[in-house]
Amino acid sequence: QKEVEQNSGPLSVPEGAIASLNCTYSDRGSQSFFWYRQYSGKSPELIMSIYSNGDKEDGRFTAQLNKASQYVSLLIRDSQPSDSATYLCAVGTHTGRRALTFGSGTRLQVQP
Amino acid sequence: EADIYQTPRYLVIGTGKKITLECSQTMGHDKMYWYQQDPGMELHLIHYSYGVNSTEKGDLSSESTVSRIRTEHFPLTLESARPSHTSQYLCASSEQESSYEQYFGPGTRLTVT
């Protein structure tokens, strides 16, 4: 079992719809959770961070965390073609190696 | 906003050559990382550093080496490049005592012929 799991996609949504991206993690000691966006051929860009259970909203993006279920999600409202990218979930533990563990990413396609 | 730089951005080099990929950051971050990523594939951590004179190997076995003599500089060296080293190399940094938010440089795309 991978430490951080994501559906590889592609997830295809029409323009204006809500895109829902999901991520599960295996280490119950994880304390920091991040979503990165990566356009093809570019480096990952941090778009959301969340540290406590519940929802965190930033513009069109909402991150949701449920530590009991070991589940993180990212909602993108009013999806735009420019949101088409691969979204990477990353999880951090504050013990041991103290580095982020990345999922393999979900490719999102927003259809005009 | 992170200021992290990588040079060169693109490199095509022949087999057997020694190469050094440069990574610098101006935020004073203690932690720095090197990742390898093939097109459409996941990130693999190959090296990391918690600070000056601290380096560790990551999850993916790599024939590369790193050094951390200055806080802002974390170069990666391949003593003898091979076609199997063809990939994108991404450098990242984060603050030591923060929440582990990592910021990435623009990457170096390496092709070994």
mmCIF file of C-alpha atoms in Angstrom:
data_model
loop_
_atom_site.group_PDB
_atom_site.id
_atom_site.type_symbol
_atom_site.label_atom_id
_atom_site.label_comp_id
_atom_site.label_asym_id
_atom_site.label_seq_id
_atom_site.Cartn_x
_atom_site.Cartn_y
_atom_site.Cartn_z
ATOM 1 C CA GLN A 1 0.000 0.000 0.000
ATOM 2 C CA LYS A 2 1.340 3.420 -0.956
ATOM 3 C CA GLU A 3 1.706 5.968 1.829
ATOM 4 C CA VAL A 4 -0.318 8.562 -0.088
ATOM 5 C CA GLU A 5 -2.874 7.363 -2.620
ATOM 6 C CA GLN A 6 -4.637 9.316 -5.330
ATOM 7 C CA ASN A 7 -6.709 8.270 -8.298
ATOM 8 C CA SER A 8 -4.562 8.988 -11.351
ATOM 9 C CA GLY A 9 -7.536 10.108 -13.454
ATOM 10 C CA PRO A 10 -8.019 11.800 -15.747
ATOM 11 C CA LEU A 11 -10.920 13.469 -13.994
ATOM 12 C CA SER A 12 -12.917 15.307 -16.620
ATOM 13 C CA VAL A 13 -15.374 18.056 -15.623
ATOM 14 C CA PRO A 14 -17.194 20.699 -17.677
ATOM 15 C CA GLU A 15 -16.282 24.342 -17.307
ATOM 16 C CA GLY A 16 -18.095 25.923 -14.359
ATOM 17 C CA ALA A 17 -18.566 22.648 -12.498
ATOM 18 C CA ILE A 18 -17.068 21.603 -9.157
ATOM 19 C CA ALA A 19 -14.039 19.350 -9.396
ATOM 20 C CA SER A 20 -13.481 17.034 -6.436
ATOM 21 C CA LEU A 21 -10.043 15.520 -5.910
ATOM 22 C CA ASN A 22 -9.387 12.934 -3.231
ATOM 23 C CA CYS A 23 -6.391 11.605 -1.342
ATOM 24 C CA THR A 24 -5.907 8.999 1.382
ATOM 25 C CA TYR A 25 -2.839 8.502 3.541
ATOM 26 C CA SER A 26 -1.606 5.646 5.704
ATOM 27 C CA ASP A 27 0.445 7.303 8.486
ATOM 28 C CA ARG A 28 -1.830 8.277 11.378
ATOM 29 C CA GLY A 29 0.957 10.498 12.742
ATOM 30 C CA SER A 30 0.685 12.833 9.757
ATOM 31 C CA GLN A 31 0.095 16.443 10.756
ATOM 32 C CA SER A 32 0.498 18.591 7.644
ATOM 33 C CA PHE A 33 -1.394 18.268 4.394
ATOM 34 C CA PHE A 34 -0.852 20.083 1.127
ATOM 35 C CA TRP A 35 -2.194 20.327 -2.387
ATOM 36 C CA TYR A 36 0.126 21.197 -5.242
ATOM 37 C CA ARG A 37 -0.813 21.994 -8.826
ATOM 38 C CA GLN A 38 1.570 20.934 -11.580
ATOM 39 C CA TYR A 39 1.141 21.974 -15.178
ATOM 40 C CA SER A 40 2.707 19.737 -17.798
ATOM 41 C CA GLY A 41 6.455 20.301 -17.966
ATOM 42 C CA LYS A 42 6.439 22.694 -14.993
ATOM 43 C CA SER A 43 7.323 22.338 -11.331
ATOM 44 C CA PRO A 44 4.707 21.838 -8.585
ATOM 45 C CA GLU A 45 3.097 24.971 -7.156
ATOM 46 C CA LEU A 46 1.670 25.026 -3.626
ATOM 47 C CA ILE A 47 -2.003 25.994 -3.694
ATOM 48 C CA MET A 48 -3.459 24.863 -0.355
ATOM 49 C CA SER A 49 -2.311 23.720 3.066
ATOM 50 C CA ILE A 50 -4.430 22.315 5.901
ATOM 51 C CA TYR A 51 -3.477 21.152 9.370
ATOM 52 C CA SER A 52 -6.695 20.550 11.329
ATOM 53 C CA ASN A 53 -9.922 18.676 10.690
ATOM 54 C CA GLY A 54 -12.567 20.494 8.722
ATOM 55 C CA ASP A 55 -12.643 22.777 5.727
ATOM 56 C CA LYS A 56 -10.310 25.537 4.641
ATOM 57 C CA GLU A 57 -11.359 27.858 1.845
ATOM 58 C CA ASP A 58 -9.184 30.053 -0.347
ATOM 59 C CA GLY A 59 -10.941 31.635 -3.294
ATOM 60 C CA ARG A 60 -12.315 28.895 -5.524
ATOM 61 C CA PHE A 61 -10.383 26.207 -3.636
ATOM 62 C CA THR A 62 -11.550 24.332 -0.540
ATOM 63 C CA ALA A 63 -9.400 21.765 1.219
ATOM 64 C CA GLN A 64 -11.096 19.237 3.491
ATOM 65 C CA LEU A 65 -9.353 17.105 6.096
ATOM 66 C CA ASN A 66 -10.687 14.135 8.066
ATOM 67 C CA LYS A 67 -7.893 12.662 10.194
ATOM 68 C CA ALA A 68 -10.085 9.876 11.591
ATOM 69 C CA SER A 69 -10.702 8.595 8.060
ATOM 70 C CA GLN A 70 -7.170 9.580 6.916
ATOM 71 C CA TYR A 71 -8.666 11.466 4.031
ATOM 72 C CA VAL A 72 -7.904 14.796 2.365
ATOM 73 C CA SER A 73 -9.802 16.351 -0.499
ATOM 74 C CA LEU A 74 -9.636 19.423 -2.703
ATOM 75 C CA LEU A 75 -12.696 21.043 -4.209
ATOM 76 C CA ILE A 76 -12.366 23.471 -7.081
ATOM 77 C CA ARG A 77 -15.479 25.531 -7.647
ATOM 78 C CA ASP A 78 -16.356 27.137 -10.990
ATOM 79 C CA SER A 79 -13.675 25.081 -12.733
ATOM 80 C CA GLN A 80 -11.869 26.804 -15.587
ATOM 81 C CA PRO A 81 -9.881 25.316 -18.480
ATOM 82 C CA SER A 82 -6.814 26.920 -16.866
ATOM 83 C CA ASP A 83 -7.329 24.580 -13.897
ATOM 84 C CA SER A 84 -6.439 21.634 -16.139
ATOM 85 C CA ALA A 85 -3.309 20.204 -14.526
ATOM 86 C CA THR A 86 -2.102 17.405 -12.306
ATOM 87 C CA TYR A 87 -2.916 17.895 -8.626
ATOM 88 C CA LEU A 88 -0.512 16.381 -6.110
ATOM 89 C CA CYS A 89 -1.471 15.573 -2.549
ATOM 90 C CA ALA A 90 1.420 15.776 -0.046
ATOM 91 C CA VAL A 91 1.502 14.685 3.574
ATOM 92 C CA GLY A 92 4.027 15.580 6.254
ATOM 93 C CA THR A 93 4.911 13.965 9.561
ATOM 94 C CA HIS A 94 6.885 15.842 12.166
ATOM 95 C CA THR A 95 8.942 12.844 13.202
ATOM 96 C CA GLY A 96 11.447 10.652 11.432
ATOM 97 C CA ARG A 97 12.517 11.951 8.065
ATOM 98 C CA ARG A 98 10.531 15.207 8.342
ATOM 99 C CA ALA A 99 9.920 15.430 4.616
ATOM 100 C CA LEU A 100 6.737 15.457 2.605
ATOM 101 C CA THR A 101 5.411 12.294 1.016
ATOM 102 C CA PHE A 102 3.743 12.958 -2.321
ATOM 103 C CA GLY A 103 0.971 11.061 -4.020
ATOM 104 C CA SER A 104 1.289 10.242 -7.694
ATOM 105 C CA GLY A 105 -1.233 12.935 -8.617
ATOM 106 C CA THR A 106 -4.650 13.216 -10.236
ATOM 107 C CA ARG A 107 -4.882 14.666 -13.715
ATOM 108 C CA LEU A 108 -7.782 17.108 -14.053
ATOM 109 C CA GLN A 109 -9.226 18.080 -17.410
ATOM 110 C CA VAL A 110 -11.720 20.954 -17.531
ATOM 111 C CA GLN A 111 -13.702 20.862 -20.771
ATOM 112 C CA PRO A 112 -14.691 24.264 -22.243
ATOM 113 C CA GLU B 1 6.291 33.484 -2.653
ATOM 114 C CA ALA B 2 9.459 31.453 -2.817
ATOM 115 C CA ASP B 3 12.691 32.497 -4.450
ATOM 116 C CA ILE B 4 14.409 29.312 -5.471
ATOM 117 C CA TYR B 5 16.535 29.050 -8.555
ATOM 118 C CA GLN B 6 17.885 26.205 -10.617
ATOM 119 C CA THR B 7 20.482 26.255 -13.349
ATOM 120 C CA PRO B 8 20.738 25.180 -16.039
ATOM 121 C CA ARG B 9 17.069 24.901 -16.994
ATOM 122 C CA TYR B 10 17.889 22.513 -19.845
ATOM 123 C CA LEU B 11 20.978 20.395 -20.371
ATOM 124 C CA VAL B 12 21.876 17.932 -23.116
ATOM 125 C CA ILE B 13 25.101 16.107 -22.454
ATOM 126 C CA GLY B 14 26.951 13.033 -23.604
ATOM 127 C CA THR B 15 27.410 9.791 -21.701
ATOM 128 C CA GLY B 16 30.270 9.741 -19.215
ATOM 129 C CA LYS B 17 30.381 13.481 -18.565
ATOM 130 C CA LYS B 18 30.400 14.908 -15.061
ATOM 131 C CA ILE B 19 27.603 17.377 -14.409
ATOM 132 C CA THR B 20 26.487 19.583 -11.543
ATOM 133 C CA LEU B 21 22.957 20.888 -11.253
ATOM 134 C CA GLU B 22 22.744 24.088 -9.239
ATOM 135 C CA CYS B 23 20.043 25.039 -6.750
ATOM 136 C CA SER B 24 19.936 28.226 -4.705
ATOM 137 C CA GLN B 25 17.338 29.809 -2.467
ATOM 138 C CA THR B 26 17.236 33.251 -0.912
ATOM 139 C CA MET B 27 14.713 32.632 1.883
ATOM 140 C CA GLY B 28 17.208 31.295 4.417
ATOM 141 C CA HIS B 29 15.383 27.968 4.520
ATOM 142 C CA ASP B 30 17.195 25.246 6.406
ATOM 143 C CA LYS B 31 15.669 22.264 4.624
ATOM 144 C CA MET B 32 16.342 21.542 0.973
ATOM 145 C CA TYR B 33 15.400 18.641 -1.276
ATOM 146 C CA TRP B 34 16.121 17.118 -4.665
ATOM 147 C CA TYR B 35 13.426 15.219 -6.534
ATOM 148 C CA GLN B 36 13.536 13.302 -9.792
ATOM 149 C CA GLN B 37 10.459 13.178 -11.990
ATOM 150 C CA ASP B 38 9.964 11.507 -15.355
ATOM 151 C CA PRO B 39 7.245 12.967 -17.647
ATOM 152 C CA GLY B 40 3.777 12.094 -16.360
ATOM 153 C CA MET B 41 5.203 10.171 -13.446
ATOM 154 C CA GLU B 42 5.372 10.771 -9.715
ATOM 155 C CA LEU B 43 8.009 12.692 -7.781
ATOM 156 C CA HIS B 44 10.804 10.683 -6.230
ATOM 157 C CA LEU B 45 12.878 12.125 -3.385
ATOM 158 C CA ILE B 46 16.569 11.444 -4.061
ATOM 159 C CA HIS B 47 18.367 13.670 -1.536
ATOM 160 C CA TYR B 48 17.546 16.037 1.310
ATOM 161 C CA SER B 49 19.305 18.265 3.792
ATOM 162 C CA TYR B 50 18.290 19.682 7.162
ATOM 163 C CA GLY B 51 21.002 22.314 7.136
ATOM 164 C CA VAL B 52 24.671 23.015 6.514
ATOM 165 C CA ASN B 53 26.800 19.847 6.443
ATOM 166 C CA SER B 54 23.663 17.677 6.698
ATOM 167 C CA THR B 55 22.698 15.466 3.740
ATOM 168 C CA GLU B 56 20.642 12.289 3.507
ATOM 169 C CA LYS B 57 19.616 9.915 0.737
ATOM 170 C CA GLY B 58 15.949 9.785 -0.130
ATOM 171 C CA ASP B 59 13.626 7.033 -1.247
ATOM 172 C CA LEU B 60 14.930 6.537 -4.762
ATOM 173 C CA SER B 61 18.386 5.086 -5.196
ATOM 174 C CA SER B 62 20.434 7.582 -7.120
ATOM 175 C CA GLU B 63 23.990 7.644 -8.383
ATOM 176 C CA SER B 64 24.111 11.355 -7.716
ATOM 177 C CA THR B 65 25.699 13.096 -4.743
ATOM 178 C CA VAL B 66 24.898 16.384 -3.002
ATOM 179 C CA SER B 67 26.653 18.836 -0.741
ATOM 180 C CA ARG B 68 25.463 21.591 1.612
ATOM 181 C CA ILE B 69 28.297 23.914 2.450
ATOM 182 C CA ARG B 70 26.143 27.053 2.547
ATOM 183 C CA THR B 71 22.534 27.395 3.654
ATOM 184 C CA GLU B 72 21.406 28.844 0.360
ATOM 185 C CA HIS B 73 23.142 26.399 -1.976
ATOM 186 C CA PHE B 74 22.420 22.692 -2.569
ATOM 187 C CA PRO B 75 24.115 21.389 -5.729
ATOM 188 C CA LEU B 76 23.604 17.908 -7.138
ATOM 189 C CA THR B 77 26.432 16.138 -8.980
ATOM 190 C CA LEU B 78 26.512 13.201 -11.362
ATOM 191 C CA GLU B 79 30.080 11.936 -11.709
ATOM 192 C CA SER B 80 29.410 10.017 -14.932
ATOM 193 C CA ALA B 81 26.145 10.717 -16.728
ATOM 194 C CA ARG B 82 24.251 7.850 -18.368
ATOM 195 C CA PRO B 83 21.113 7.799 -20.560
ATOM 196 C CA SER B 84 19.194 6.358 -17.571
ATOM 197 C CA HIS B 85 19.779 9.711 -15.814
ATOM 198 C CA THR B 86 17.607 11.473 -18.378
ATOM 199 C CA SER B 87 14.832 13.077 -16.343
ATOM 200 C CA GLN B 88 13.595 16.296 -14.755
ATOM 201 C CA TYR B 89 15.336 17.265 -11.524
ATOM 202 C CA LEU B 90 13.416 19.484 -9.113
ATOM 203 C CA CYS B 91 14.884 21.313 -6.133
ATOM 204 C CA ALA B 92 12.722 22.438 -3.215
ATOM 205 C CA SER B 93 13.160 24.138 0.144
ATOM 206 C CA SER B 94 11.217 24.663 3.365
ATOM 207 C CA GLU B 95 11.714 26.289 6.754
ATOM 208 C CA GLN B 96 13.098 24.062 9.479
ATOM 209 C CA GLU B 97 10.478 24.688 12.153
ATOM 210 C CA SER B 98 7.448 25.415 10.004
ATOM 211 C CA SER B 99 4.710 23.173 8.756
ATOM 212 C CA TYR B 100 6.878 21.666 6.050
ATOM 213 C CA GLU B 101 5.462 23.722 3.200
ATOM 214 C CA GLN B 102 7.847 23.078 0.341
ATOM 215 C CA TYR B 103 8.522 25.487 -2.478
ATOM 216 C CA PHE B 104 9.907 24.229 -5.741
ATOM 217 C CA GLY B 105 12.373 25.677 -8.183
ATOM 218 C CA PRO B 106 11.622 25.665 -11.933
ATOM 219 C CA GLY B 107 13.508 22.398 -12.508
ATOM 220 C CA THR B 108 16.337 21.202 -14.740
ATOM 221 C CA ARG B 109 15.479 18.970 -17.658
ATOM 222 C CA LEU B 110 18.470 16.699 -18.270
ATOM 223 C CA THR B 111 18.994 14.642 -21.403
ATOM 224 C CA VAL B 112 21.956 12.288 -21.594
ATOM 225 C CA THR B 113 22.742 11.074 -25.102
#
